[in-house]
């Protein structure tokens, strides 16, 4: 505690840098969208929905129009997304956590990436339809 009070400027700078890093990493992963925003973009044909859960989870229920590219296969199957370069690519996972890493990968490859906030858990929590 003595260090913090004696070096308050250094500690403040460190905390500001950590905060900036977290915010920057968040934006690199793509903007998070609500279920309503995702629905609107899909209905308007402005987005491609990519479900990055494994095939078994995808088959147990997914959002209509979603294509399944499991996270482990994303790099190998990125060519399948080329047709979406002029649209948004919306990533969906189980809880909204894994999509951040996939979002950074796709943004580096030049895609406009967004993520479903809360993933499939949020979609189901809002009682929105899923298909199997």
mmCIF file of N, CA and C in Angstrom:
data_model
loop_
_atom_site.group_PDB
_atom_site.id
_atom_site.type_symbol
_atom_site.label_atom_id
_atom_site.label_comp_id
_atom_site.label_asym_id
_atom_site.label_seq_id
_atom_site.Cartn_x
_atom_site.Cartn_y
_atom_site.Cartn_z
ATOM 1 N N UNK A 1 0.815 -1.192 0.000
ATOM 2 C CA UNK A 1 0.000 0.000 0.000
ATOM 3 C C UNK A 1 0.863 1.262 0.000
ATOM 4 N N UNK A 2 2.017 1.168 0.623
ATOM 5 C CA UNK A 2 2.933 2.307 0.663
ATOM 6 C C UNK A 2 3.393 2.642 -0.750
ATOM 7 N N UNK A 3 3.665 1.605 -1.553
ATOM 8 C CA UNK A 3 4.108 1.830 -2.928
ATOM 9 C C UNK A 3 3.045 2.585 -3.714
ATOM 10 N N UNK A 4 1.787 2.173 -3.577
ATOM 11 C CA UNK A 4 0.689 2.806 -4.314
ATOM 12 C C UNK A 4 0.579 4.281 -3.954
ATOM 13 N N UNK A 5 0.647 4.593 -2.681
ATOM 14 C CA UNK A 5 0.523 6.002 -2.281
ATOM 15 C C UNK A 5 1.758 6.810 -2.681
ATOM 16 N N UNK A 6 2.911 6.203 -2.656
ATOM 17 C CA UNK A 6 4.135 6.914 -3.024
ATOM 18 C C UNK A 6 4.276 7.052 -4.537
ATOM 19 N N UNK A 7 3.766 6.100 -5.263
ATOM 20 C CA UNK A 7 3.909 6.088 -6.720
ATOM 21 C C UNK A 7 2.539 6.183 -7.401
ATOM 22 N N UNK A 8 1.674 7.028 -6.911
ATOM 23 C CA UNK A 8 0.307 7.113 -7.415
ATOM 24 C C UNK A 8 0.255 7.442 -8.902
ATOM 25 N N UNK A 9 1.163 8.249 -9.383
ATOM 26 C CA UNK A 9 1.174 8.599 -10.799
ATOM 27 C C UNK A 9 1.518 7.377 -11.650
ATOM 28 N N UNK A 10 2.504 6.633 -11.244
ATOM 29 C CA UNK A 10 2.899 5.423 -11.958
ATOM 30 C C UNK A 10 1.777 4.386 -11.950
ATOM 31 N N UNK A 11 1.149 4.194 -10.816
ATOM 32 C CA UNK A 11 0.041 3.241 -10.700
ATOM 33 C C UNK A 11 -1.134 3.690 -11.561
ATOM 34 N N UNK A 12 -1.440 4.979 -11.560
ATOM 35 C CA UNK A 12 -2.535 5.512 -12.377
ATOM 36 C C UNK A 12 -2.261 5.302 -13.857
ATOM 37 N N UNK A 13 -1.040 5.551 -14.277
ATOM 38 C CA UNK A 13 -0.658 5.344 -15.670
ATOM 39 C C UNK A 13 -0.785 3.874 -16.051
ATOM 40 N N UNK A 14 -0.349 2.997 -15.182
ATOM 41 C CA UNK A 14 -0.458 1.560 -15.434
ATOM 42 C C UNK A 14 -1.920 1.147 -15.591
ATOM 43 N N UNK A 15 -2.780 1.599 -14.695
ATOM 44 C CA UNK A 15 -4.203 1.250 -14.772
ATOM 45 C C UNK A 15 -4.846 1.806 -16.041
ATOM 46 N N UNK A 16 -4.462 3.007 -16.438
ATOM 47 C CA UNK A 16 -4.987 3.596 -17.670
ATOM 48 C C UNK A 16 -4.558 2.779 -18.885
ATOM 49 N N UNK A 17 -3.317 2.327 -18.902
ATOM 50 C CA UNK A 17 -2.836 1.505 -20.014
ATOM 51 C C UNK A 17 -3.545 0.157 -20.068
ATOM 52 N N UNK A 18 -3.774 -0.450 -18.929
ATOM 53 C CA UNK A 18 -4.506 -1.720 -18.891
ATOM 54 C C UNK A 18 -5.917 -1.518 -19.423
ATOM 55 N N UNK A 19 -6.579 -0.463 -18.984
ATOM 56 C CA UNK A 19 -7.933 -0.163 -19.452
ATOM 57 C C UNK A 19 -7.936 0.062 -20.962
ATOM 58 N N UNK A 20 -6.989 0.833 -21.463
ATOM 59 C CA UNK A 20 -6.890 1.103 -22.893
ATOM 60 C C UNK A 20 -6.668 -0.185 -23.678
ATOM 61 N N UNK A 21 -5.821 -1.059 -23.179
ATOM 62 C CA UNK A 21 -5.569 -2.338 -23.832
ATOM 63 C C UNK A 21 -6.847 -3.171 -23.909
ATOM 64 N N UNK A 22 -7.585 -3.244 -22.820
ATOM 65 C CA UNK A 22 -8.824 -4.028 -22.790
ATOM 66 C C UNK A 22 -9.835 -3.465 -23.781
ATOM 67 N N UNK A 23 -9.994 -2.157 -23.808
ATOM 68 C CA UNK A 23 -10.937 -1.522 -24.728
ATOM 69 C C UNK A 23 -10.511 -1.756 -26.170
ATOM 70 N N UNK A 24 -9.238 -1.609 -26.455
ATOM 71 C CA UNK A 24 -8.731 -1.815 -27.809
ATOM 72 C C UNK A 24 -8.952 -3.250 -28.273
ATOM 73 N N UNK A 25 -8.658 -4.209 -27.427
ATOM 74 C CA UNK A 25 -8.874 -5.614 -27.776
ATOM 75 C C UNK A 25 -10.352 -5.901 -28.013
ATOM 76 N N UNK A 26 -11.208 -5.265 -27.256
ATOM 77 C CA UNK A 26 -12.652 -5.440 -27.416
ATOM 78 C C UNK A 26 -13.089 -4.973 -28.803
ATOM 79 N N UNK A 27 -12.592 -3.813 -29.241
ATOM 80 C CA UNK A 27 -12.978 -3.297 -30.543
ATOM 81 C C UNK A 27 -12.367 -4.087 -31.688
ATOM 82 N N UNK A 28 -11.195 -4.644 -31.500
ATOM 83 C CA UNK A 28 -10.575 -5.466 -32.541
ATOM 84 C C UNK A 28 -11.401 -6.704 -32.831
ATOM 85 N N UNK A 29 -12.144 -7.167 -31.851
ATOM 86 C CA UNK A 29 -12.931 -8.389 -31.990
ATOM 87 C C UNK A 29 -14.251 -8.144 -32.701
ATOM 88 N N UNK A 30 -14.628 -6.915 -32.935
ATOM 89 C CA UNK A 30 -15.881 -6.604 -33.603
ATOM 90 C C UNK A 30 -16.936 -6.128 -32.625
ATOM 91 N N UNK A 31 -17.812 -5.303 -33.137
ATOM 92 C CA UNK A 31 -18.881 -4.731 -32.321
ATOM 93 C C UNK A 31 -19.864 -5.813 -31.884
ATOM 94 N N UNK A 32 -20.329 -5.713 -30.656
ATOM 95 C CA UNK A 32 -21.341 -6.645 -30.171
ATOM 96 C C UNK A 32 -22.720 -6.095 -30.514
ATOM 97 N N UNK A 33 -23.571 -6.973 -31.036
ATOM 98 C CA UNK A 33 -24.920 -6.588 -31.434
ATOM 99 C C UNK A 33 -25.956 -7.276 -30.561
ATOM 100 N N UNK A 34 -27.075 -6.619 -30.369
ATOM 101 C CA UNK A 34 -28.194 -7.240 -29.663
ATOM 102 C C UNK A 34 -28.890 -8.225 -30.601
ATOM 103 N N UNK A 35 -29.729 -9.069 -30.040
ATOM 104 C CA UNK A 35 -30.474 -10.023 -30.876
ATOM 105 C C UNK A 35 -31.368 -9.277 -31.857
ATOM 106 N N UNK A 36 -31.877 -8.125 -31.467
ATOM 107 C CA UNK A 36 -32.752 -7.348 -32.352
ATOM 108 C C UNK A 36 -31.969 -6.759 -33.527
ATOM 109 N N UNK A 37 -30.751 -6.289 -33.269
ATOM 110 C CA UNK A 37 -29.901 -5.777 -34.345
ATOM 111 C C UNK A 37 -29.544 -6.885 -35.328
ATOM 112 N N UNK A 38 -29.223 -8.062 -34.811
ATOM 113 C CA UNK A 38 -28.887 -9.200 -35.672
ATOM 114 C C UNK A 38 -30.087 -9.572 -36.535
ATOM 115 N N UNK A 39 -31.260 -9.634 -35.939
ATOM 116 C CA UNK A 39 -32.477 -9.969 -36.680
ATOM 117 C C UNK A 39 -32.718 -8.973 -37.809
ATOM 118 N N UNK A 40 -32.557 -7.689 -37.524
ATOM 119 C CA UNK A 40 -32.762 -6.663 -38.548
ATOM 120 C C UNK A 40 -31.765 -6.814 -39.693
ATOM 121 N N UNK A 41 -30.490 -7.006 -39.370
ATOM 122 C CA UNK A 41 -29.474 -7.160 -40.413
ATOM 123 C C UNK A 41 -29.732 -8.394 -41.272
ATOM 124 N N UNK A 42 -30.147 -9.487 -40.648
ATOM 125 C CA UNK A 42 -30.447 -10.699 -41.410
ATOM 126 C C UNK A 42 -31.661 -10.499 -42.302
ATOM 127 N N UNK A 43 -32.707 -9.886 -41.767
ATOM 128 C CA UNK A 43 -33.920 -9.651 -42.556
ATOM 129 C C UNK A 43 -33.666 -8.721 -43.732
ATOM 130 N N UNK A 44 -32.743 -7.779 -43.567
ATOM 131 C CA UNK A 44 -32.409 -6.843 -44.641
ATOM 132 C C UNK A 44 -31.367 -7.404 -45.602
ATOM 133 N N UNK A 45 -30.865 -8.607 -45.342
ATOM 134 C CA UNK A 45 -29.862 -9.218 -46.207
ATOM 135 C C UNK A 45 -28.503 -8.546 -46.133
ATOM 136 N N UNK A 46 -28.227 -7.860 -45.036
ATOM 137 C CA UNK A 46 -26.988 -7.105 -44.903
ATOM 138 C C UNK A 46 -25.879 -7.861 -44.189
ATOM 139 N N UNK A 47 -26.126 -9.120 -43.824
ATOM 140 C CA UNK A 47 -25.122 -9.835 -43.029
ATOM 141 C C UNK A 47 -25.125 -11.324 -43.342
ATOM 142 N N UNK A 48 -23.984 -11.931 -43.086
ATOM 143 C CA UNK A 48 -23.832 -13.381 -43.129
ATOM 144 C C UNK A 48 -23.623 -13.831 -41.695
ATOM 145 N N UNK A 49 -24.412 -14.791 -41.260
ATOM 146 C CA UNK A 49 -24.347 -15.282 -39.888
ATOM 147 C C UNK A 49 -23.498 -16.543 -39.856
ATOM 148 N N UNK A 50 -22.434 -16.534 -39.061
ATOM 149 C CA UNK A 50 -21.522 -17.669 -38.955
ATOM 150 C C UNK A 50 -21.549 -18.185 -37.520
ATOM 151 N N UNK A 51 -21.999 -19.415 -37.372
ATOM 152 C CA UNK A 51 -22.062 -20.083 -36.071
ATOM 153 C C UNK A 51 -20.746 -20.826 -35.884
ATOM 154 N N UNK A 52 -19.958 -20.434 -34.885
ATOM 155 C CA UNK A 52 -18.629 -21.026 -34.706
ATOM 156 C C UNK A 52 -18.615 -22.139 -33.666
ATOM 157 N N UNK A 53 -19.792 -22.581 -33.229
ATOM 158 C CA UNK A 53 -19.847 -23.714 -32.297
ATOM 159 C C UNK A 53 -19.529 -24.996 -33.060
ATOM 160 N N UNK A 54 -19.227 -26.069 -32.344
ATOM 161 C CA UNK A 54 -18.936 -27.327 -33.030
ATOM 162 C C UNK A 54 -20.207 -27.864 -33.686
ATOM 163 N N UNK A 55 -20.028 -28.817 -34.598
ATOM 164 C CA UNK A 55 -21.138 -29.318 -35.412
ATOM 165 C C UNK A 55 -22.267 -29.902 -34.568
ATOM 166 N N UNK A 56 -21.928 -30.580 -33.491
ATOM 167 C CA UNK A 56 -22.958 -31.190 -32.643
ATOM 168 C C UNK A 56 -23.846 -30.117 -32.004
ATOM 169 N N UNK A 57 -23.235 -29.059 -31.486
ATOM 170 C CA UNK A 57 -24.010 -27.964 -30.895
ATOM 171 C C UNK A 57 -24.854 -27.261 -31.955
ATOM 172 N N UNK A 58 -24.283 -27.068 -33.136
ATOM 173 C CA UNK A 58 -24.997 -26.426 -34.243
ATOM 174 C C UNK A 58 -26.233 -27.236 -34.616
ATOM 175 N N UNK A 59 -26.069 -28.554 -34.733
ATOM 176 C CA UNK A 59 -27.186 -29.413 -35.123
ATOM 177 C C UNK A 59 -28.267 -29.491 -34.053
ATOM 178 N N UNK A 60 -27.914 -29.238 -32.812
ATOM 179 C CA UNK A 60 -28.918 -29.286 -31.746
ATOM 180 C C UNK A 60 -29.815 -28.049 -31.753
ATOM 181 N N UNK A 61 -29.475 -27.059 -32.539
ATOM 182 C CA UNK A 61 -30.290 -25.862 -32.678
ATOM 183 C C UNK A 61 -29.449 -24.661 -33.040
ATOM 184 N N UNK A 62 -29.817 -24.011 -34.156
ATOM 185 C CA UNK A 62 -29.080 -22.834 -34.605
ATOM 186 C C UNK A 62 -30.050 -21.806 -35.183
ATOM 187 N N UNK A 63 -29.556 -20.626 -35.393
ATOM 188 C CA UNK A 63 -30.355 -19.549 -35.973
ATOM 189 C C UNK A 63 -30.524 -19.828 -37.460
ATOM 190 N N UNK A 64 -31.747 -19.632 -37.951
ATOM 191 C CA UNK A 64 -32.015 -19.811 -39.375
ATOM 192 C C UNK A 64 -31.067 -18.907 -40.171
ATOM 193 N N UNK A 65 -30.581 -19.367 -41.278
ATOM 194 C CA UNK A 65 -29.641 -18.693 -42.181
ATOM 195 C C UNK A 65 -28.190 -18.796 -41.727
ATOM 196 N N UNK A 66 -27.928 -19.329 -40.540
ATOM 197 C CA UNK A 66 -26.543 -19.425 -40.063
ATOM 198 C C UNK A 66 -25.816 -20.561 -40.767
ATOM 199 N N UNK A 67 -24.561 -20.308 -41.118
ATOM 200 C CA UNK A 67 -23.714 -21.385 -41.617
ATOM 201 C C UNK A 67 -22.794 -21.798 -40.472
ATOM 202 N N UNK A 68 -22.391 -23.047 -40.482
ATOM 203 C CA UNK A 68 -21.555 -23.554 -39.395
ATOM 204 C C UNK A 68 -20.114 -23.693 -39.849
ATOM 205 N N UNK A 69 -19.246 -22.914 -39.243
ATOM 206 C CA UNK A 69 -17.803 -23.057 -39.414
ATOM 207 C C UNK A 69 -17.230 -23.101 -38.000
ATOM 208 N N UNK A 70 -16.978 -24.306 -37.485
ATOM 209 C CA UNK A 70 -16.457 -24.411 -36.116
ATOM 210 C C UNK A 70 -15.175 -23.598 -35.942
ATOM 211 N N UNK A 71 -15.003 -23.053 -34.771
ATOM 212 C CA UNK A 71 -13.853 -22.203 -34.474
ATOM 213 C C UNK A 71 -12.535 -22.872 -34.847
ATOM 214 N N UNK A 72 -12.414 -24.155 -34.587
ATOM 215 C CA UNK A 72 -11.175 -24.885 -34.882
ATOM 216 C C UNK A 72 -10.885 -24.957 -36.381
ATOM 217 N N UNK A 73 -11.901 -24.768 -37.216
ATOM 218 C CA UNK A 73 -11.739 -24.859 -38.670
ATOM 219 C C UNK A 73 -11.771 -23.497 -39.359
ATOM 220 N N UNK A 74 -11.869 -22.432 -38.608
ATOM 221 C CA UNK A 74 -12.072 -21.105 -39.192
ATOM 222 C C UNK A 74 -10.978 -20.719 -40.182
ATOM 223 N N UNK A 75 -9.723 -20.882 -39.809
ATOM 224 C CA UNK A 75 -8.633 -20.513 -40.721
ATOM 225 C C UNK A 75 -8.684 -21.320 -42.011
ATOM 226 N N UNK A 76 -8.925 -22.610 -41.902
ATOM 227 C CA UNK A 76 -8.934 -23.488 -43.072
ATOM 228 C C UNK A 76 -10.128 -23.232 -43.988
ATOM 229 N N UNK A 77 -11.226 -22.735 -43.433
ATOM 230 C CA UNK A 77 -12.454 -22.563 -44.220
ATOM 231 C C UNK A 77 -12.796 -21.099 -44.491
ATOM 232 N N UNK A 78 -11.845 -20.215 -44.301
ATOM 233 C CA UNK A 78 -12.107 -18.789 -44.481
ATOM 234 C C UNK A 78 -12.531 -18.440 -45.906
ATOM 235 N N UNK A 79 -12.103 -19.217 -46.884
ATOM 236 C CA UNK A 79 -12.475 -18.955 -48.277
ATOM 237 C C UNK A 79 -13.986 -19.017 -48.483
ATOM 238 N N UNK A 80 -14.684 -19.768 -47.644
ATOM 239 C CA UNK A 80 -16.143 -19.867 -47.752
ATOM 240 C C UNK A 80 -16.831 -18.544 -47.429
ATOM 241 N N UNK A 81 -16.113 -17.630 -46.826
ATOM 242 C CA UNK A 81 -16.694 -16.349 -46.435
ATOM 243 C C UNK A 81 -16.427 -15.240 -47.450
ATOM 244 N N UNK A 82 -15.693 -15.540 -48.510
ATOM 245 C CA UNK A 82 -15.316 -14.516 -49.485
ATOM 246 C C UNK A 82 -16.518 -13.789 -50.065
ATOM 247 N N UNK A 83 -17.627 -14.481 -50.239
ATOM 248 C CA UNK A 83 -18.818 -13.849 -50.817
ATOM 249 C C UNK A 83 -19.409 -12.788 -49.891
ATOM 250 N N UNK A 84 -18.968 -12.752 -48.654
ATOM 251 C CA UNK A 84 -19.520 -11.808 -47.674
ATOM 252 C C UNK A 84 -18.621 -10.598 -47.443
ATOM 253 N N UNK A 85 -17.638 -10.382 -48.279
ATOM 254 C CA UNK A 85 -16.719 -9.257 -48.054
ATOM 255 C C UNK A 85 -17.437 -7.907 -48.096
ATOM 256 N N UNK A 86 -18.543 -7.822 -48.832
ATOM 257 C CA UNK A 86 -19.279 -6.559 -48.928
ATOM 258 C C UNK A 86 -20.384 -6.437 -47.874
ATOM 259 N N UNK A 87 -20.518 -7.446 -47.021
ATOM 260 C CA UNK A 87 -21.532 -7.436 -45.958
ATOM 261 C C UNK A 87 -20.840 -7.643 -44.615
ATOM 262 N N UNK A 88 -21.624 -7.534 -43.568
ATOM 263 C CA UNK A 88 -21.111 -7.843 -42.232
ATOM 264 C C UNK A 88 -21.100 -9.345 -42.021
ATOM 265 N N UNK A 89 -20.100 -9.824 -41.322
ATOM 266 C CA UNK A 89 -20.069 -11.211 -40.866
ATOM 267 C C UNK A 89 -20.375 -11.160 -39.374
ATOM 268 N N UNK A 90 -21.488 -11.790 -38.995
ATOM 269 C CA UNK A 90 -21.882 -11.813 -37.585
ATOM 270 C C UNK A 90 -21.529 -13.177 -37.021
ATOM 271 N N UNK A 91 -20.742 -13.182 -35.967
ATOM 272 C CA UNK A 91 -20.306 -14.421 -35.335
ATOM 273 C C UNK A 91 -21.212 -14.775 -34.165
ATOM 274 N N UNK A 92 -21.536 -16.064 -34.089
ATOM 275 C CA UNK A 92 -22.378 -16.579 -33.008
ATOM 276 C C UNK A 92 -21.642 -17.737 -32.353
ATOM 277 N N UNK A 93 -21.587 -17.730 -31.039
ATOM 278 C CA UNK A 93 -21.032 -18.855 -30.297
ATOM 279 C C UNK A 93 -22.010 -19.225 -29.188
ATOM 280 N N UNK A 94 -21.547 -19.959 -28.216
ATOM 281 C CA UNK A 94 -22.451 -20.419 -27.156
ATOM 282 C C UNK A 94 -22.859 -19.281 -26.216
ATOM 283 N N UNK A 95 -21.879 -18.553 -25.690
ATOM 284 C CA UNK A 95 -22.159 -17.527 -24.677
ATOM 285 C C UNK A 95 -21.656 -16.131 -25.049
ATOM 286 N N UNK A 96 -21.026 -15.999 -26.201
ATOM 287 C CA UNK A 96 -20.486 -14.711 -26.601
ATOM 288 C C UNK A 96 -19.025 -14.518 -26.271
ATOM 289 N N UNK A 97 -18.368 -15.535 -25.730
ATOM 290 C CA UNK A 97 -16.971 -15.420 -25.313
ATOM 291 C C UNK A 97 -15.986 -15.778 -26.426
ATOM 292 N N UNK A 98 -16.221 -16.892 -27.106
ATOM 293 C CA UNK A 98 -15.268 -17.374 -28.109
ATOM 294 C C UNK A 98 -15.271 -16.540 -29.381
ATOM 295 N N UNK A 99 -16.343 -15.835 -29.632
ATOM 296 C CA UNK A 99 -16.443 -15.060 -30.863
ATOM 297 C C UNK A 99 -15.408 -13.942 -30.931
ATOM 298 N N UNK A 100 -14.905 -13.498 -29.803
ATOM 299 C CA UNK A 100 -13.921 -12.412 -29.802
ATOM 300 C C UNK A 100 -12.643 -12.818 -30.534
ATOM 301 N N UNK A 101 -12.114 -13.990 -30.242
ATOM 302 C CA UNK A 101 -10.904 -14.459 -30.920
ATOM 303 C C UNK A 101 -11.127 -14.658 -32.405
ATOM 304 N N UNK A 102 -12.264 -15.234 -32.753
ATOM 305 C CA UNK A 102 -12.602 -15.433 -34.163
ATOM 306 C C UNK A 102 -12.779 -14.087 -34.854
ATOM 307 N N UNK A 103 -13.354 -13.131 -34.146
ATOM 308 C CA UNK A 103 -13.546 -11.799 -34.708
ATOM 309 C C UNK A 103 -12.235 -11.124 -35.047
ATOM 310 N N UNK A 104 -11.253 -11.242 -34.160
ATOM 311 C CA UNK A 104 -9.932 -10.658 -34.441
ATOM 312 C C UNK A 104 -9.311 -11.304 -35.678
ATOM 313 N N UNK A 105 -9.445 -12.622 -35.800
ATOM 314 C CA UNK A 105 -8.895 -13.337 -36.957
ATOM 315 C C UNK A 105 -9.528 -12.839 -38.252
ATOM 316 N N UNK A 106 -10.842 -12.722 -38.269
ATOM 317 C CA UNK A 106 -11.537 -12.291 -39.483
ATOM 318 C C UNK A 106 -11.276 -10.822 -39.801
ATOM 319 N N UNK A 107 -11.176 -9.985 -38.794
ATOM 320 C CA UNK A 107 -10.872 -8.566 -39.043
ATOM 321 C C UNK A 107 -9.486 -8.412 -39.663
ATOM 322 N N UNK A 108 -8.524 -9.196 -39.191
ATOM 323 C CA UNK A 108 -7.174 -9.153 -39.783
ATOM 324 C C UNK A 108 -7.208 -9.583 -41.241
ATOM 325 N N UNK A 109 -8.164 -10.451 -41.589
ATOM 326 C CA UNK A 109 -8.294 -10.920 -42.969
ATOM 327 C C UNK A 109 -9.118 -9.957 -43.824
ATOM 328 N N UNK A 110 -9.587 -8.868 -43.232
ATOM 329 C CA UNK A 110 -10.280 -7.842 -44.004
ATOM 330 C C UNK A 110 -11.796 -7.888 -43.977
ATOM 331 N N UNK A 111 -12.375 -8.684 -43.110
ATOM 332 C CA UNK A 111 -13.830 -8.772 -43.027
ATOM 333 C C UNK A 111 -14.371 -7.744 -42.044
ATOM 334 N N UNK A 112 -15.601 -7.309 -42.300
ATOM 335 C CA UNK A 112 -16.317 -6.450 -41.354
ATOM 336 C C UNK A 112 -17.031 -7.386 -40.382
ATOM 337 N N UNK A 113 -16.575 -7.419 -39.150
ATOM 338 C CA UNK A 113 -17.035 -8.424 -38.183
ATOM 339 C C UNK A 113 -17.855 -7.784 -37.074
ATOM 340 N N UNK A 114 -18.920 -8.493 -36.726
ATOM 341 C CA UNK A 114 -19.730 -8.135 -35.570
ATOM 342 C C UNK A 114 -20.040 -9.423 -34.830
ATOM 343 N N UNK A 115 -20.473 -9.300 -33.569
ATOM 344 C CA UNK A 115 -20.731 -10.489 -32.754
ATOM 345 C C UNK A 115 -22.087 -10.384 -32.086
ATOM 346 N N UNK A 116 -22.744 -11.531 -31.941
ATOM 347 C CA UNK A 116 -24.005 -11.576 -31.203
ATOM 348 C C UNK A 116 -23.692 -11.538 -29.710
ATOM 349 N N UNK A 117 -24.112 -10.473 -29.054
ATOM 350 C CA UNK A 117 -23.880 -10.325 -27.610
ATOM 351 C C UNK A 117 -24.624 -11.428 -26.859
ATOM 352 N N UNK A 118 -23.897 -12.211 -26.082
ATOM 353 C CA UNK A 118 -24.510 -13.284 -25.299
ATOM 354 C C UNK A 118 -24.650 -14.592 -26.042
ATOM 355 N N UNK A 119 -24.316 -14.613 -27.328
ATOM 356 C CA UNK A 119 -24.344 -15.845 -28.114
ATOM 357 C C UNK A 119 -25.715 -16.502 -28.176
ATOM 358 N N UNK A 120 -25.695 -17.804 -28.412
ATOM 359 C CA UNK A 120 -26.943 -18.564 -28.517
ATOM 360 C C UNK A 120 -27.718 -18.561 -27.205
ATOM 361 N N UNK A 121 -27.034 -18.438 -26.089
ATOM 362 C CA UNK A 121 -27.730 -18.387 -24.799
ATOM 363 C C UNK A 121 -28.662 -17.179 -24.758
ATOM 364 N N UNK A 122 -28.196 -16.044 -25.249
ATOM 365 C CA UNK A 122 -29.032 -14.839 -25.278
ATOM 366 C C UNK A 122 -30.165 -14.988 -26.290
ATOM 367 N N UNK A 123 -29.862 -15.571 -27.455
ATOM 368 C CA UNK A 123 -30.884 -15.778 -28.487
ATOM 369 C C UNK A 123 -32.022 -16.637 -27.929
ATOM 370 N N UNK A 124 -31.646 -17.741 -27.310
ATOM 371 C CA UNK A 124 -32.662 -18.626 -26.720
ATOM 372 C C UNK A 124 -33.349 -17.959 -25.529
ATOM 373 N N UNK A 125 -32.600 -17.200 -24.764
ATOM 374 C CA UNK A 125 -33.165 -16.495 -23.618
ATOM 375 C C UNK A 125 -34.237 -15.489 -24.016
ATOM 376 N N UNK A 126 -34.148 -14.979 -25.230
ATOM 377 C CA UNK A 126 -35.148 -14.049 -25.758
ATOM 378 C C UNK A 126 -36.294 -14.794 -26.450
ATOM 379 N N UNK A 127 -36.273 -16.127 -26.385
ATOM 380 C CA UNK A 127 -37.308 -16.993 -26.990
ATOM 381 C C UNK A 127 -37.425 -16.796 -28.496
ATOM 382 N N UNK A 128 -36.297 -16.568 -29.143
ATOM 383 C CA UNK A 128 -36.285 -16.437 -30.596
ATOM 384 C C UNK A 128 -36.132 -17.820 -31.218
ATOM 385 N N UNK A 129 -36.608 -17.990 -32.454
ATOM 386 C CA UNK A 129 -36.640 -19.328 -33.052
ATOM 387 C C UNK A 129 -35.262 -19.879 -33.404
ATOM 388 N N UNK A 130 -35.134 -21.180 -33.268
ATOM 389 C CA UNK A 130 -33.953 -21.913 -33.720
ATOM 390 C C UNK A 130 -34.428 -23.072 -34.587
ATOM 391 N N UNK A 131 -33.563 -23.508 -35.476
ATOM 392 C CA UNK A 131 -33.857 -24.665 -36.323
ATOM 393 C C UNK A 131 -32.805 -25.732 -36.058
ATOM 394 N N UNK A 132 -33.169 -26.991 -36.343
ATOM 395 C CA UNK A 132 -32.213 -28.087 -36.138
ATOM 396 C C UNK A 132 -31.914 -28.775 -37.444
#
